[in-house]
Each structure stands twice: as C-alpha cells, then as structure tokens.
Amino acid sequence: MASATILKSSFLPKRSEWAAASRSMTSRQPAAVCLTVRAGSYADELVKTAKTVASPGRGILAMDESNATCGKRLASIGLENTEANRQAYRTLLVSAPGLGQYISGAILFEETLYQSTTDGKKMVDVLVSQNIVPGIKVDKGLVPLAGSNDESWCQGLDGLASRCATYYQQGARFAKWRTVVSIPNGPSALAVKEAAWGLARYAAIAQDNGLVPIVEPEILLDGEHSIDKTFEVALKVWAEVFFYLAENNVLFEGILLKPSMVTPGAESKEKATAEQVANYTLKLLHRRIPPAVPGIMFLSGGQSEVEATQNLNAMNQRKNPWHVSFSYARALQNTCLKTWAGRPENVKAAQDTLLIRAQANSLAQLGKYTGEDESAESKKGMYVKNYSY
C-alpha cells in the first residue's frame, strides 16, 4: 500500500510530548508528530477522478433523491410515485443534449445506478457518453442521536465497504454521504463529533474501494440566527471534520467537499447580499480547508435557483486555491420539473430549461454570470424546514 509521510504541527500535544517540547526550547527545534497518509492502490485514480469532477466551468447535478423524496417531487406536478415515472424523469435529466458541457458529475440514487432509460440504455452509460462521471449516494439516512439535543446522526457504515465495491463495479466513481448539523438545536459537541467521525470513516472506506468521497456536513438553514452565528458554527464543524479525516488517513487530493454557504438562518430578519455570503464563505474556506482539496461543490440548501447562482458567482470574482463550484439538486431541477409536468410533449422544453440553469451555474463557476433574462419561477425560494433526502 502506497504511503506518504507528512509532518504536522501539534496543537494539542500529548502529555509525553510536553517534556520533549520543553527540552526543545533550548535547542529551538520544533516538536513534530509523524502522520502517515495511506493513499491505497486507487490513489492515482482517485486524484484523477476528483480533478475531472472539479473541471473548469462544470459542476455536479445532484439527482440522488430517495424514492420517497422523488415521490414528493412527482406529486408536486400531479404524478404518482411509480418506478416508471421516476425512470421517465431521470431519463429526461441524463439525456439532455449537451449536458456534459456544464455538468461534470451526477449523483445517483441506488435505483438509478442500476436503471436503464426509457429507450433501454443504461443510465450510467448515457452519463459517461456525455463525459459526466457517475456518482452514488451511499448513506442510509438520518436517525435520532441518543443523548443529544434532539439532533440526528447519519447511518450506513455497516456493510459500506462491500456496497462501495459493488457500486464501483457498476460504474460509479465517486460517492456522497450527507449528514446534518442544526444550529437551533445547539449544535451539541456530541452531534458535531458524530457527524465528523461518520464522514471520516465513510471517506476512508470509499477511497479504499475506488470511490472519491464527497464530504457533506450540511449546516441546515433552519433558524433565526445571524450570518455570524452560521460562520461560528461552520468553523467548529469543519475543524472537527478535517481533524478526523486526518485521523483516518484520508487522501485530501482524492476528496471533494459539499459545504453549505455561510448565510443567515432562513427565518432570520437579517438578509445577506451575494457579496456578504461570498465574503463569509470564502473566509471560512481559507481558515479551514487545505488547498490540497481539489474541489468545493456547494449545496444550494433551499435557496432559489437564481440566489444559489448569484452567490456562487460572487465567490468566483477572485482567485481561489480550489475549484469553487456547485452540486445542486433543486436549484438545477425545480423549473425543469415544473416545465415537464409529466407530459412527453414537454420533454424538450424541460431539458432546455435544465440546460439554461446548468449553463448559468457554469458561468457562475467561471465568475461570468450576469443574471439576465431569469424567469420568475427561478427566483422563488425552495426552503423546507427539516428537509431530508
């Protein structure tokens, strides 16, 4: 197994290291801790995949809603939650002509990974033909966290290695694991630590089986808190996440992040401009995210389609050490879904709408989005309290 050794300054030395540190004072030699990062047999492939997904002008289409959540989306346009209807909608998405010009990766639900389009082609093959890397949701959802302040933890580590190996064979090349942190409920130190540890274990297991892990500790929009409070919590969460990623020997060059933007709570009277969101969010990234990480793929978290694009564009008005892009679900699909309305004759119009949103976010990734000719529908907020996939 390949390995690399790095020297890491010890912010919290162990008791035995205090003596060594004091002895070093006379010789002015800094104390150091040796940490081995196990890259594994997939190391080169992981780095290549991460760089492909984090390619200029492109981002991720998140279409990994569970069948239950997909059912809610279909119900909003008057359709039943059947496999045939889910297949028809997912076919519309993956087969949009030219989608790969703006989309580098697509996160799939397990059903979709094994599904074929309505004309019999494998969904995975259709994505690859458009130069889009297939990804897979691997967590098993949120459950109550005992001993916490009515908070949640994400389950799914049991059997994860075998699932990842199977998904790799099916054509997936990256994975997603979503856990959440709630500001109104604390967050408690227990919930933050559980979220960080779970993400780190998942990331190590995914890399060991050839999948680039998307690390996603979503800080929910729920609450009336200020943007400063969000920033404070995000600093704590990401410090904990990277501590445990290092503890689990995760290869930073072979991961992608899916953070929340730093915004006020959805129910706050305080409203932030795109420039304020960009300033707070980039300050967070510079304080917590190593430049070795190739891509920061933001979630939209209930923002309107236009708001999510504007905020991304504001962050790309300056040079960043990472690829700063998007991994949007509702913020790419909302207008598309309503345009389709379940009618075959609307497929092309719906795909055109998807391409308009994908292109807008592609321009935002390049810092060139202008916001011209946006529809009224694209400006509607999509916040849902206690949202779950």
Coordinates of C-alpha atoms in Angstrom, one line a residue:
M1 CA 0.0 0.0 0.0
A2 CA 1.4 3.4 -1.1
S3 CA 2.0 5.9 1.7
A4 CA 3.3 9.4 2.2
T5 CA 4.6 10.9 5.4
I6 CA 3.8 14.4 6.4
L7 CA 4.8 16.5 9.4
K8 CA 2.0 18.0 11.3
S9 CA 2.4 20.7 14.0
S10 CA 0.8 19.5 17.2
F11 CA -1.8 22.0 18.5
L12 CA -2.7 19.7 21.4
P13 CA 0.4 17.6 22.3
K14 CA 0.0 14.5 24.4
R15 CA 1.4 14.6 28.0
S16 CA 4.5 12.7 26.9
E17 CA 5.2 15.4 24.3
W18 CA 5.3 18.3 26.8
A19 CA 8.6 17.2 28.1
A20 CA 10.0 16.9 24.6
A21 CA 8.6 20.3 23.8
S22 CA 10.3 21.9 26.8
R23 CA 13.6 20.3 26.0
S24 CA 13.4 21.6 22.5
M25 CA 13.1 25.2 23.8
T26 CA 16.8 25.3 24.5
S27 CA 17.8 24.0 21.0
R28 CA 15.0 25.9 19.2
Q29 CA 14.0 22.7 17.5
P30 CA 10.2 22.5 16.9
A31 CA 8.3 19.4 18.1
A32 CA 6.5 17.4 15.4
V33 CA 4.2 14.5 15.1
C34 CA 4.6 12.0 12.3
L35 CA 1.4 11.1 10.4
T36 CA 1.1 8.5 7.7
V37 CA -1.5 9.1 5.0
R38 CA -2.4 5.8 3.3
A39 CA -3.2 6.5 -0.3
G40 CA -4.0 3.0 -1.3
S41 CA -4.0 1.2 -4.7
Y42 CA -6.6 3.6 -6.1
A43 CA -4.7 6.8 -5.2
D44 CA -3.9 7.9 -8.8
E45 CA -7.4 7.1 -10.0
L46 CA -9.0 9.0 -7.1
V47 CA -6.9 12.1 -7.8
K48 CA -7.8 11.9 -11.5
T49 CA -11.5 11.5 -10.8
A50 CA -11.6 14.4 -8.4
K51 CA -9.9 16.6 -10.9
T52 CA -12.3 15.6 -13.6
V53 CA -15.3 16.5 -11.5
A54 CA -13.6 19.7 -10.5
S55 CA -13.0 20.8 -14.0
P56 CA -13.4 24.5 -15.2
G57 CA -16.9 25.7 -15.9
R58 CA -18.6 22.5 -14.7
G59 CA -20.3 21.2 -11.5
I60 CA -22.5 18.4 -10.2
L61 CA -26.1 17.5 -10.9
A62 CA -27.4 16.0 -7.6
M63 CA -30.2 13.7 -8.6
D64 CA -29.9 11.2 -5.7
E65 CA -33.2 11.9 -4.0
S66 CA -34.5 8.8 -2.3
N67 CA -37.6 7.2 -3.9
A68 CA -39.7 8.7 -1.2
T69 CA -38.3 12.2 -1.8
C70 CA -38.6 11.8 -5.5
G71 CA -42.2 10.8 -4.9
K72 CA -42.8 14.2 -3.3
R73 CA -41.3 16.0 -6.3
L74 CA -43.5 14.0 -8.7
A75 CA -46.6 14.6 -6.5
S76 CA -46.0 18.4 -6.9
I77 CA -46.7 18.0 -10.6
G78 CA -49.6 15.5 -10.1
L79 CA -47.7 12.3 -10.8
E80 CA -47.8 9.0 -8.9
N81 CA -44.6 7.8 -7.3
T82 CA -44.0 4.8 -9.6
E83 CA -40.8 3.4 -10.9
A84 CA -41.9 4.2 -14.5
N85 CA -42.5 7.8 -13.6
R86 CA -39.1 8.1 -11.8
Q87 CA -37.4 6.4 -14.8
A88 CA -39.1 8.9 -17.2
Y89 CA -37.9 11.9 -15.2
R90 CA -34.4 10.6 -14.7
T91 CA -34.2 9.8 -18.4
L92 CA -35.1 13.4 -19.2
L93 CA -32.3 14.6 -16.9
V94 CA -29.4 12.4 -18.0
S95 CA -30.2 12.5 -21.7
A96 CA -30.4 16.3 -22.1
P97 CA -28.3 17.1 -25.2
G98 CA -25.0 18.8 -24.4
L99 CA -25.4 18.5 -20.6
G100 CA -21.8 17.4 -20.2
Q101 CA -20.6 20.8 -21.3
Y102 CA -21.8 22.2 -17.9
I103 CA -22.1 19.1 -15.7
S104 CA -19.0 17.0 -14.7
G105 CA -20.7 14.6 -12.3
A106 CA -24.1 13.3 -11.4
I107 CA -25.0 11.8 -8.0
L108 CA -27.4 8.9 -8.4
F109 CA -29.7 7.0 -6.0
E110 CA -29.1 3.3 -6.0
E111 CA -32.2 2.5 -8.1
T112 CA -30.9 4.9 -10.8
L113 CA -27.4 3.4 -10.8
Y114 CA -28.9 0.1 -12.0
Q115 CA -31.7 1.6 -14.1
S116 CA -32.0 1.9 -17.8
T117 CA -33.5 4.9 -19.7
T118 CA -37.0 4.6 -21.3
D119 CA -35.3 3.6 -24.5
G120 CA -33.2 0.8 -22.9
K121 CA -29.8 2.4 -22.5
K122 CA -28.1 2.2 -19.1
M123 CA -28.3 5.5 -17.2
V124 CA -24.6 5.1 -16.3
D125 CA -23.6 4.6 -20.0
V126 CA -25.6 7.7 -21.1
L127 CA -23.8 9.8 -18.5
V128 CA -20.4 8.5 -19.5
S129 CA -21.2 9.2 -23.2
Q130 CA -21.7 12.9 -22.1
N131 CA -18.4 12.9 -20.2
I132 CA -20.2 13.0 -16.9
V133 CA -18.8 11.0 -14.0
P134 CA -21.5 8.8 -12.3
G135 CA -21.6 9.0 -8.5
I136 CA -23.7 7.3 -5.9
K137 CA -25.4 8.2 -2.6
V138 CA -24.1 5.7 0.0
D139 CA -25.5 6.8 3.3
K140 CA -28.7 5.2 4.8
G141 CA -30.3 8.4 6.1
L142 CA -30.7 10.3 9.3
V143 CA -31.9 8.9 12.6
P144 CA -32.2 10.4 16.1
L145 CA -28.9 10.8 18.0
A146 CA -29.4 9.4 21.5
G147 CA -28.1 11.7 24.2
S148 CA -28.2 14.8 22.1
N149 CA -30.4 17.9 22.0
D150 CA -33.0 16.3 19.6
E151 CA -30.3 16.1 16.9
S152 CA -29.6 13.5 14.2
W153 CA -26.8 11.2 13.0
C154 CA -26.2 9.5 9.7
Q155 CA -26.3 5.8 9.5
G156 CA -24.8 3.5 6.8
L157 CA -21.3 2.4 7.9
D158 CA -22.3 -1.2 8.3
G159 CA -21.7 -3.0 5.0
L160 CA -20.4 0.2 3.4
A161 CA -17.2 -1.4 2.1
S162 CA -19.0 -4.1 0.2
R163 CA -21.6 -1.6 -1.2
C164 CA -18.8 0.7 -2.4
A165 CA -17.0 -2.2 -4.1
T166 CA -20.3 -3.2 -5.8
Y167 CA -21.0 0.4 -6.9
Y168 CA -17.6 0.7 -8.4
Q169 CA -18.1 -2.4 -10.5
Q170 CA -21.4 -0.9 -11.6
G171 CA -19.6 2.2 -12.9
A172 CA -19.8 4.7 -10.0
R173 CA -16.6 6.6 -9.4
F174 CA -17.5 8.9 -6.6
A175 CA -19.8 8.8 -3.6
K176 CA -21.9 11.0 -1.4
W177 CA -22.7 10.9 2.3
R178 CA -24.9 13.6 3.8
T179 CA -25.1 14.4 7.5
V180 CA -26.6 17.5 9.0
V181 CA -25.9 19.9 11.8
S182 CA -28.7 22.0 13.3
I183 CA -27.9 25.4 14.8
P184 CA -31.2 25.9 16.6
N185 CA -30.5 22.6 18.5
G186 CA -27.1 23.7 19.6
P187 CA -25.3 22.2 17.9
S188 CA -24.1 19.9 20.7
A189 CA -20.4 18.8 20.8
L190 CA -21.7 15.3 20.6
A191 CA -23.6 15.9 17.3
V192 CA -20.7 17.7 15.7
K193 CA -18.2 15.0 16.7
E194 CA -20.6 12.2 15.5
A195 CA -21.1 14.0 12.2
A196 CA -17.3 14.5 11.7
W197 CA -16.4 10.9 12.7
G198 CA -19.0 9.3 10.5
L199 CA -17.9 11.4 7.5
A200 CA -14.3 10.5 8.1
R201 CA -14.9 6.7 8.4
Y202 CA -17.1 6.8 5.2
A203 CA -14.4 8.8 3.3
A204 CA -11.7 6.3 4.2
I205 CA -13.9 3.3 3.3
A206 CA -15.0 4.9 0.0
Q207 CA -11.4 5.7 -1.0
D208 CA -10.3 2.2 -0.1
N209 CA -12.8 0.9 -2.7
G210 CA -12.0 3.4 -5.5
L211 CA -14.7 6.0 -4.9
V212 CA -13.9 9.7 -4.4
P213 CA -15.9 10.7 -1.3
I214 CA -17.9 13.9 -1.3
V215 CA -17.8 15.1 2.3
E216 CA -21.0 16.8 3.2
P217 CA -21.8 18.1 6.7
E218 CA -24.8 20.3 5.8
I219 CA -25.4 23.1 8.2
L220 CA -29.2 23.4 7.9
L221 CA -30.8 26.8 7.1
D222 CA -33.4 26.2 9.8
G223 CA -33.5 29.0 12.4
E224 CA -33.5 32.7 13.0
H225 CA -29.7 33.0 13.7
S226 CA -27.4 35.6 12.1
I227 CA -24.8 35.0 9.4
D228 CA -22.1 35.5 12.2
K229 CA -23.6 32.5 14.1
T230 CA -23.6 30.4 11.0
F231 CA -19.9 31.3 10.5
E232 CA -19.0 30.4 14.1
V233 CA -20.7 27.0 13.9
A234 CA -19.2 26.3 10.4
L235 CA -15.7 26.9 11.8
K236 CA -16.2 24.4 14.5
V237 CA -17.8 21.8 12.2
W238 CA -15.1 21.9 9.6
A239 CA -12.2 21.9 12.1
E240 CA -13.7 18.7 13.6
V241 CA -14.2 17.2 10.1
F242 CA -10.6 17.7 8.9
F243 CA -9.2 16.5 12.3
Y244 CA -11.0 13.2 11.8
L245 CA -10.3 13.0 8.1
A246 CA -6.6 13.2 9.0
E247 CA -7.0 10.7 11.8
N248 CA -8.5 8.2 9.3
N249 CA -5.7 8.7 6.8
V250 CA -7.9 10.1 4.1
L251 CA -6.1 11.4 1.0
F252 CA -7.1 15.1 0.7
E253 CA -6.3 15.2 -3.0
G254 CA -8.8 12.5 -3.6
I255 CA -11.9 14.0 -1.9
L256 CA -14.5 16.7 -2.8
L257 CA -16.4 18.8 -0.3
K258 CA -20.1 19.8 -0.4
P259 CA -20.5 22.5 2.2
S260 CA -23.3 24.9 2.9
M261 CA -22.8 28.5 2.0
V262 CA -22.5 30.8 5.0
T263 CA -25.8 32.6 5.2
P264 CA -28.2 33.8 7.9
G265 CA -30.9 31.4 9.1
A266 CA -33.8 31.0 6.7
E267 CA -36.2 32.6 9.3
S268 CA -33.8 35.4 10.2
K269 CA -34.9 39.0 9.7
E270 CA -31.3 39.7 8.5
K271 CA -30.8 39.2 4.8
A272 CA -27.3 39.0 3.2
T273 CA -26.2 40.1 -0.2
A274 CA -24.4 37.8 -2.5
E275 CA -21.2 39.7 -1.7
Q276 CA -21.7 39.2 2.0
V277 CA -22.3 35.5 1.5
A278 CA -19.2 35.2 -0.6
N279 CA -17.0 37.1 1.9
Y280 CA -18.1 35.0 4.9
T281 CA -18.0 31.7 3.0
L282 CA -14.5 32.3 1.5
K283 CA -13.2 33.4 4.9
L284 CA -14.4 30.1 6.3
L285 CA -12.8 28.1 3.5
H286 CA -9.4 29.9 3.8
R287 CA -9.4 29.2 7.6
R288 CA -10.4 25.6 7.4
I289 CA -9.9 23.9 4.0
P290 CA -6.4 22.8 2.9
P291 CA -5.5 23.8 -0.7
A292 CA -4.8 20.1 -1.4
V293 CA -8.6 19.6 -1.7
P294 CA -9.3 19.9 -5.4
G295 CA -13.0 20.9 -5.4
I296 CA -15.6 22.7 -3.2
M297 CA -19.0 21.8 -4.6
F298 CA -21.6 23.9 -2.8
L299 CA -25.1 22.7 -1.9
S300 CA -28.0 25.1 -2.5
G301 CA -29.8 24.2 0.7
G302 CA -33.2 25.6 -0.3
Q303 CA -32.0 28.8 -1.9
S304 CA -33.8 29.9 -5.0
E305 CA -32.2 28.8 -8.3
V306 CA -31.1 32.4 -9.0
E307 CA -29.9 33.1 -5.5
A308 CA -27.7 30.0 -5.5
T309 CA -26.2 31.0 -8.8
Q310 CA -25.6 34.6 -7.7
N311 CA -23.8 33.5 -4.5
L312 CA -21.6 31.1 -6.5
N313 CA -20.7 33.8 -9.0
A314 CA -19.8 36.2 -6.2
M315 CA -17.4 33.7 -4.8
N316 CA -15.7 33.3 -8.1
Q317 CA -14.9 37.0 -8.6
R318 CA -11.5 36.3 -7.1
K319 CA -8.8 33.7 -7.5
N320 CA -9.3 30.7 -5.1
P321 CA -6.9 27.8 -4.4
W322 CA -9.8 25.3 -5.0
H323 CA -12.3 24.8 -7.8
V324 CA -15.3 26.5 -6.3
S325 CA -18.4 25.1 -8.0
F326 CA -21.9 23.6 -7.4
S327 CA -23.6 20.4 -6.5
Y328 CA -27.2 21.4 -6.8
A329 CA -30.4 19.4 -6.8
R330 CA -33.5 21.6 -6.5
A331 CA -31.5 24.7 -7.7
L332 CA -31.0 22.9 -11.1
Q333 CA -34.2 20.9 -11.3
N334 CA -37.1 22.9 -9.9
T335 CA -38.1 24.8 -13.1
C336 CA -37.2 21.8 -15.2
L337 CA -39.6 19.6 -13.3
K338 CA -42.5 22.1 -13.5
T339 CA -41.9 22.6 -17.2
W340 CA -42.0 18.9 -17.8
A341 CA -45.2 18.3 -15.8
G342 CA -45.1 14.6 -16.7
R343 CA -46.0 15.2 -20.3
P344 CA -44.0 13.6 -23.1
E345 CA -44.5 16.6 -25.4
N346 CA -42.8 18.8 -22.8
V347 CA -39.6 16.8 -22.5
K348 CA -37.5 19.0 -24.9
A349 CA -38.7 22.2 -23.2
A350 CA -37.9 20.8 -19.8
Q351 CA -34.4 19.7 -21.0
D352 CA -33.8 23.2 -22.5
T353 CA -34.8 24.7 -19.0
L354 CA -32.3 22.3 -17.3
L355 CA -29.6 23.4 -19.8
I356 CA -30.3 27.1 -19.1
R357 CA -29.8 26.6 -15.4
A358 CA -26.7 24.4 -15.9
Q359 CA -25.2 27.0 -18.2
A360 CA -25.9 29.8 -15.7
N361 CA -24.1 27.9 -13.0
S362 CA -21.3 27.1 -15.3
L363 CA -20.8 30.8 -16.0
A364 CA -21.0 31.4 -12.2
Q365 CA -18.2 28.9 -11.7
L366 CA -16.2 31.0 -14.1
G367 CA -17.3 34.2 -12.4
K368 CA -19.1 35.4 -15.6
Y369 CA -22.8 35.1 -14.7
T370 CA -24.8 38.2 -15.3
G371 CA -28.3 37.3 -14.2
E372 CA -30.0 38.5 -17.4
D373 CA -33.4 37.0 -18.6
E374 CA -34.0 34.9 -15.5
S375 CA -37.6 33.7 -15.1
A376 CA -39.9 34.5 -12.2
E377 CA -40.0 30.7 -11.3
S378 CA -36.2 30.6 -10.9
K379 CA -36.3 33.4 -8.3
K380 CA -38.7 31.5 -6.0
G381 CA -37.1 30.2 -2.7
M382 CA -37.3 26.5 -2.0
Y383 CA -36.5 26.3 1.7
V384 CA -38.2 23.4 3.5
K385 CA -37.8 23.2 7.3
N386 CA -36.1 19.9 8.4
Y387 CA -35.5 19.0 4.8
S388 CA -34.4 15.4 4.2
Y389 CA -33.5 13.4 1.1

